[in-house]
Short mmCIF file of C-alpha atoms in Angstrom, two decimals:
data_model
loop_
_atom_site.label_atom_id
_atom_site.label_comp_id
_atom_site.label_asym_id
_atom_site.label_seq_id
_atom_site.Cartn_x
_atom_site.Cartn_y
_atom_site.Cartn_z
CA MET E 1 -10.88 4.44 17.23
CA LYS E 2 -9.18 7.58 18.59
CA THR E 3 -5.92 5.70 19.08
CA LYS E 4 -6.02 4.36 15.52
CA LYS E 5 -6.65 7.84 14.14
CA ALA E 6 -3.79 9.27 16.19
CA ILE E 7 -1.43 6.61 14.78
CA TYR E 8 -2.84 7.25 11.31
CA TYR E 9 -2.17 10.99 11.45
CA PHE E 10 1.29 10.38 12.91
CA PHE E 11 2.41 8.29 9.92
CA MET E 12 0.57 10.61 7.56
CA TYR E 13 2.48 13.74 8.61
CA LEU E 14 5.80 12.21 9.73
CA PRO E 15 7.52 12.10 6.28
CA PHE E 16 6.65 15.73 5.55
CA MET E 17 7.85 16.98 8.93
CA VAL E 18 11.11 15.00 8.71
CA ALA E 19 11.79 16.07 5.11
CA LEU E 20 11.05 19.70 5.98
CA ALA E 21 13.41 19.59 8.98
CA LEU E 22 16.22 17.99 6.97
CA LEU E 23 15.76 20.06 3.83
CA GLN E 24 18.43 22.62 4.78
CA TYR E 25 21.02 19.84 5.14
CA LEU E 26 20.38 18.21 1.77
CA PRO E 27 22.73 18.80 -1.20
CA ASP E 28 21.42 21.40 -3.66
CA LYS E 29 21.21 18.71 -6.36
CA ILE E 30 19.82 15.27 -5.53
CA PRO E 31 18.99 12.13 -7.55
CA ALA E 32 15.46 12.72 -8.85
CA HIS E 33 14.91 9.64 -11.03
CA TYR E 34 16.46 6.23 -11.61
CA GLY E 35 16.23 4.03 -14.71
CA PHE E 36 15.61 0.28 -14.89
CA ASP E 37 19.39 -0.19 -14.77
CA HIS E 38 19.33 1.45 -11.30
CA GLN E 39 21.40 4.40 -12.55
CA VAL E 40 20.46 8.07 -12.04
CA THR E 41 18.72 9.41 -15.14
CA ARG E 42 17.91 12.88 -13.77
CA TRP E 43 19.21 15.18 -11.04
CA GLY E 44 16.84 17.67 -9.46
CA SER E 45 16.50 20.36 -6.82
CA LYS E 46 16.61 19.33 -3.18
CA TYR E 47 13.05 20.62 -2.87
CA GLU E 48 11.94 17.59 -4.87
CA ALA E 49 12.59 15.63 -1.68
CA LEU E 50 9.23 17.02 -0.52
CA LEU E 51 7.28 15.38 -3.35
CA LEU E 52 6.98 11.93 -1.77
CA PRO E 53 6.01 13.32 1.66
CA ILE E 54 3.34 15.45 -0.06
CA ALA E 55 2.14 12.35 -1.92
CA THR E 56 1.90 10.63 1.49
CA LEU E 57 -0.35 13.43 2.76
CA LEU E 58 -2.57 13.22 -0.32
CA MET E 59 -2.83 9.44 0.00
CA GLY E 60 -3.71 9.82 3.67
CA TYR E 61 -6.55 12.23 2.97
CA PHE E 62 -7.79 10.07 0.10
CA LEU E 63 -8.00 6.98 2.33
CA LEU E 64 -9.77 9.00 5.05
CA ALA E 65 -12.37 10.02 2.46
CA MET E 66 -12.79 6.38 1.43
CA ALA E 67 -13.23 5.40 5.09
CA LYS E 68 -16.01 7.96 5.55
CA LEU E 69 -17.79 6.83 2.38
CA ALA E 70 -17.57 3.17 3.40
CA ALA E 71 -18.84 4.03 6.90
CA LYS E 72 -21.93 5.70 5.42
CA GLN E 73 -22.79 2.47 3.61
CA GLU E 74 -22.70 0.50 6.87
CA ILE E 75 -26.02 0.65 8.71
CA HIS E 76 -24.75 -0.48 12.11
CA GLY E 77 -21.32 0.07 13.66
CA LYS E 78 -18.08 1.42 12.24
CA ASN E 79 -16.48 -1.81 11.10
CA ASN E 80 -15.68 -0.62 7.59
CA GLU E 81 -14.17 2.65 8.78
CA ARG E 82 -12.06 0.82 11.36
CA THR E 83 -10.84 -1.69 8.79
CA ILE E 84 -9.88 1.00 6.27
CA LEU E 85 -8.02 2.92 8.98
CA ILE E 86 -5.95 -0.16 9.80
CA GLY E 87 -5.23 -0.75 6.11
CA GLY E 88 -4.47 2.94 5.71
CA ILE E 89 -1.93 2.86 8.53
CA LEU E 90 -0.14 0.01 6.76
CA VAL E 91 -0.13 1.88 3.44
CA LEU E 92 1.22 5.01 5.16
CA ILE E 93 3.99 2.97 6.81
CA LEU E 94 5.00 1.82 3.31
CA PHE E 95 5.10 5.45 2.16
CA ASN E 96 7.15 6.34 5.26
CA VAL E 97 9.72 3.69 4.39
CA LEU E 98 9.90 4.90 0.78
CA SER E 99 10.33 8.48 1.97
CA GLY E 100 13.14 7.43 4.30
CA TYR E 101 14.83 5.52 1.48
CA SER E 102 14.49 8.55 -0.80
CA LEU E 103 16.07 10.84 1.80
CA TYR E 104 18.93 8.37 2.23
CA THR E 105 19.70 8.34 -1.50
CA ALA E 106 19.41 12.15 -1.59
CA PHE E 107 21.79 12.72 1.35
CA ASN E 108 24.37 10.32 -0.09
CA LYS E 109 23.81 11.41 -3.71
CA VAL E 110 23.52 7.74 -4.68
CA GLU E 111 24.14 7.36 -8.40
CA ASN E 112 23.67 3.58 -8.52
CA LEU E 113 20.93 1.97 -6.41
CA LEU E 114 22.82 -1.34 -6.52
CA SER E 115 25.37 0.26 -4.19
CA VAL E 116 22.69 0.56 -1.49
CA PRO E 117 22.84 -2.50 0.83
CA LEU E 118 19.05 -3.02 0.75
CA ASP E 119 17.44 -3.55 -2.67
CA ILE E 120 14.49 -1.18 -3.21
CA ASN E 121 12.30 -3.88 -4.80
CA GLN E 122 12.92 -6.26 -1.92
CA LEU E 123 12.14 -3.48 0.54
CA ILE E 124 8.89 -2.37 -1.10
CA PHE E 125 7.48 -5.80 -1.84
CA SER E 126 8.47 -7.34 1.50
CA ILE E 127 6.42 -4.64 3.23
CA THR E 128 3.65 -5.17 0.65
CA GLY E 129 3.63 -8.88 1.51
CA VAL E 130 3.25 -8.13 5.22
CA LEU E 131 0.52 -5.61 4.40
CA MET E 132 -1.35 -8.25 2.37
CA ILE E 133 -1.20 -10.76 5.24
CA ILE E 134 -2.64 -8.24 7.71
CA VAL E 135 -5.32 -7.02 5.27
CA GLY E 136 -6.20 -10.64 4.49
CA ASN E 137 -6.94 -11.20 8.17
CA ILE E 138 -9.28 -8.21 8.42
CA MET E 139 -11.08 -8.58 5.07
CA PRO E 140 -13.70 -11.03 6.39
CA LYS E 141 -14.80 -8.32 8.85
CA LEU E 142 -15.81 -5.92 6.08
CA ARG E 143 -19.50 -5.25 5.67
CA MET E 144 -20.95 -4.99 2.18
CA ASN E 145 -20.00 -1.69 0.52
CA SER E 146 -18.97 -0.29 -2.86
CA ILE E 147 -15.65 1.19 -1.72
CA VAL E 148 -13.32 -1.50 -0.33
CA GLY E 149 -12.99 -5.26 -0.26
CA LEU E 150 -13.11 -7.95 -2.93
CA ARG E 151 -15.68 -6.17 -5.07
CA THR E 152 -16.88 -7.59 -8.37
CA HIS E 153 -20.25 -7.71 -10.10
CA TRP E 154 -20.78 -11.15 -8.53
CA SER E 155 -19.52 -10.47 -4.98
CA MET E 156 -22.07 -7.65 -4.64
CA LYS E 157 -24.98 -10.01 -5.30
CA ASN E 158 -26.09 -10.23 -1.66
CA GLU E 159 -24.73 -10.30 1.91
CA VAL E 160 -24.17 -14.07 1.95
CA VAL E 161 -22.12 -13.99 -1.26
CA TRP E 162 -20.25 -10.91 -0.05
CA LYS E 163 -19.15 -12.58 3.20
CA LYS E 164 -17.99 -15.73 1.43
CA CYS E 165 -16.08 -13.71 -1.16
CA GLN E 166 -14.31 -11.65 1.51
CA ARG E 167 -13.30 -14.89 3.24
CA ILE E 168 -11.84 -16.23 0.00
CA GLY E 169 -10.20 -12.88 -0.74
CA GLY E 170 -8.69 -12.82 2.74
CA ILE E 171 -7.19 -16.28 2.29
CA SER E 172 -5.74 -15.39 -1.13
CA PHE E 173 -4.22 -12.18 0.31
CA ILE E 174 -2.57 -14.10 3.15
CA VAL E 175 -1.21 -16.83 0.87
CA GLY E 176 -0.13 -14.27 -1.72
CA GLY E 177 1.60 -12.17 0.94
CA ILE E 178 3.56 -15.17 2.21
CA ILE E 179 4.62 -16.12 -1.33
CA ILE E 180 5.67 -12.53 -2.10
CA ILE E 181 7.81 -12.36 1.05
CA GLY E 182 9.46 -15.64 -0.02
CA VAL E 183 10.15 -14.20 -3.48
CA CYS E 184 11.71 -11.10 -1.92
CA LEU E 185 14.05 -13.28 0.13
CA ALA E 186 15.14 -15.18 -2.98
CA LEU E 187 15.23 -12.49 -5.66
CA LYS E 188 16.15 -8.85 -6.02
CA GLY E 189 16.00 -6.13 -8.68
CA THR E 190 13.95 -6.60 -11.86
CA PRO E 191 13.39 -10.39 -11.35
CA CYS E 192 11.80 -9.60 -7.98
CA LEU E 193 9.60 -6.89 -9.52
CA LEU E 194 8.39 -9.07 -12.40
CA SER E 195 7.78 -12.09 -10.15
CA VAL E 196 5.66 -10.08 -7.71
CA LEU E 197 3.64 -8.49 -10.52
CA GLY E 198 3.02 -11.98 -11.92
CA ILE E 199 1.83 -13.24 -8.52
CA LEU E 200 -0.54 -10.28 -8.13
CA MET E 201 -2.03 -10.86 -11.60
CA ILE E 202 -2.62 -14.54 -10.81
CA LEU E 203 -4.29 -13.63 -7.49
CA ILE E 204 -6.63 -11.17 -9.25
CA VAL E 205 -7.70 -13.81 -11.79
CA ILE E 206 -8.25 -16.43 -9.06
CA ASP E 207 -10.26 -14.05 -6.85
CA VAL E 208 -12.50 -12.88 -9.71
CA PHE E 209 -13.12 -16.49 -10.74
CA PHE E 210 -14.09 -17.49 -7.21
CA THR E 211 -16.52 -14.57 -6.84
CA TYR E 212 -18.23 -15.82 -10.03
CA ARG E 213 -18.43 -19.42 -8.74
CA ILE E 214 -19.71 -18.38 -5.29
CA ALA E 215 -22.38 -16.13 -6.81
CA LYS E 216 -23.56 -18.93 -9.11
CA LYS E 217 -23.88 -21.35 -6.19
CA ASN E 218 -25.84 -18.85 -4.09
#
C-alpha cells in the first residue's frame, strides 16, 4: 500500500512541479482555449498553465477522500481503498499527459491543434481505453460500498447481486476499452470524440439493464 501511495503522490504533484519550474520559460501569452475547429479562441497569461496542474492536485485529493470513505464501508481488509488508489493512479496519469500536452502547445504557441502530430482526442481516449481495461480487471474485487463500482438501485440489493454486477461491469469496461482504443486508431478529431461518447452511452445503458436483470433473478 505504501508503494502505491508513493506512486499516487508522485503523479499527483508532478504536473504542478514541472509547470512551476518551466513557468519562467513560457511566453507571456499562451493559447488558453481552443474551439471545435481546433483554432485558438482565446490567449491568456502564462500563469494559466498552472490551472491544469492545480486541477490535478484537486482531483488527487478528491480521489483520496473517496478511497477513505470506501474503506470505512469495508468491514474487513482494505480492498476498496487499494482498488481506488490504483484507479486514481491511472486517472492522474491521464491528467499528467494532458498537462504535458498543454505545456507543449503553450511553449510552441500552437494556434491550430491540427498542426500537432498527435491528435488530442486520440491521445485522451486511447489512454481512457487503457484505463477502462485495467479498471475492468479490478472491479470484481470491489466490496459492496456506496462510493465506487457499478452502483445502481439494483446492484446494491445484496452482496451476491453486487458481486455479479461488478463482474458484468468489469467485462463491459474491458470490452468497451478495447473498442475505444480501436476507434482511436481509426478516427481522429470530432468523429473520434462523438464515437467514444456514443460507446460510453451504450455501455451505461447495457450495464444498468444488466444490474436490473441480475437483481430480479436474485
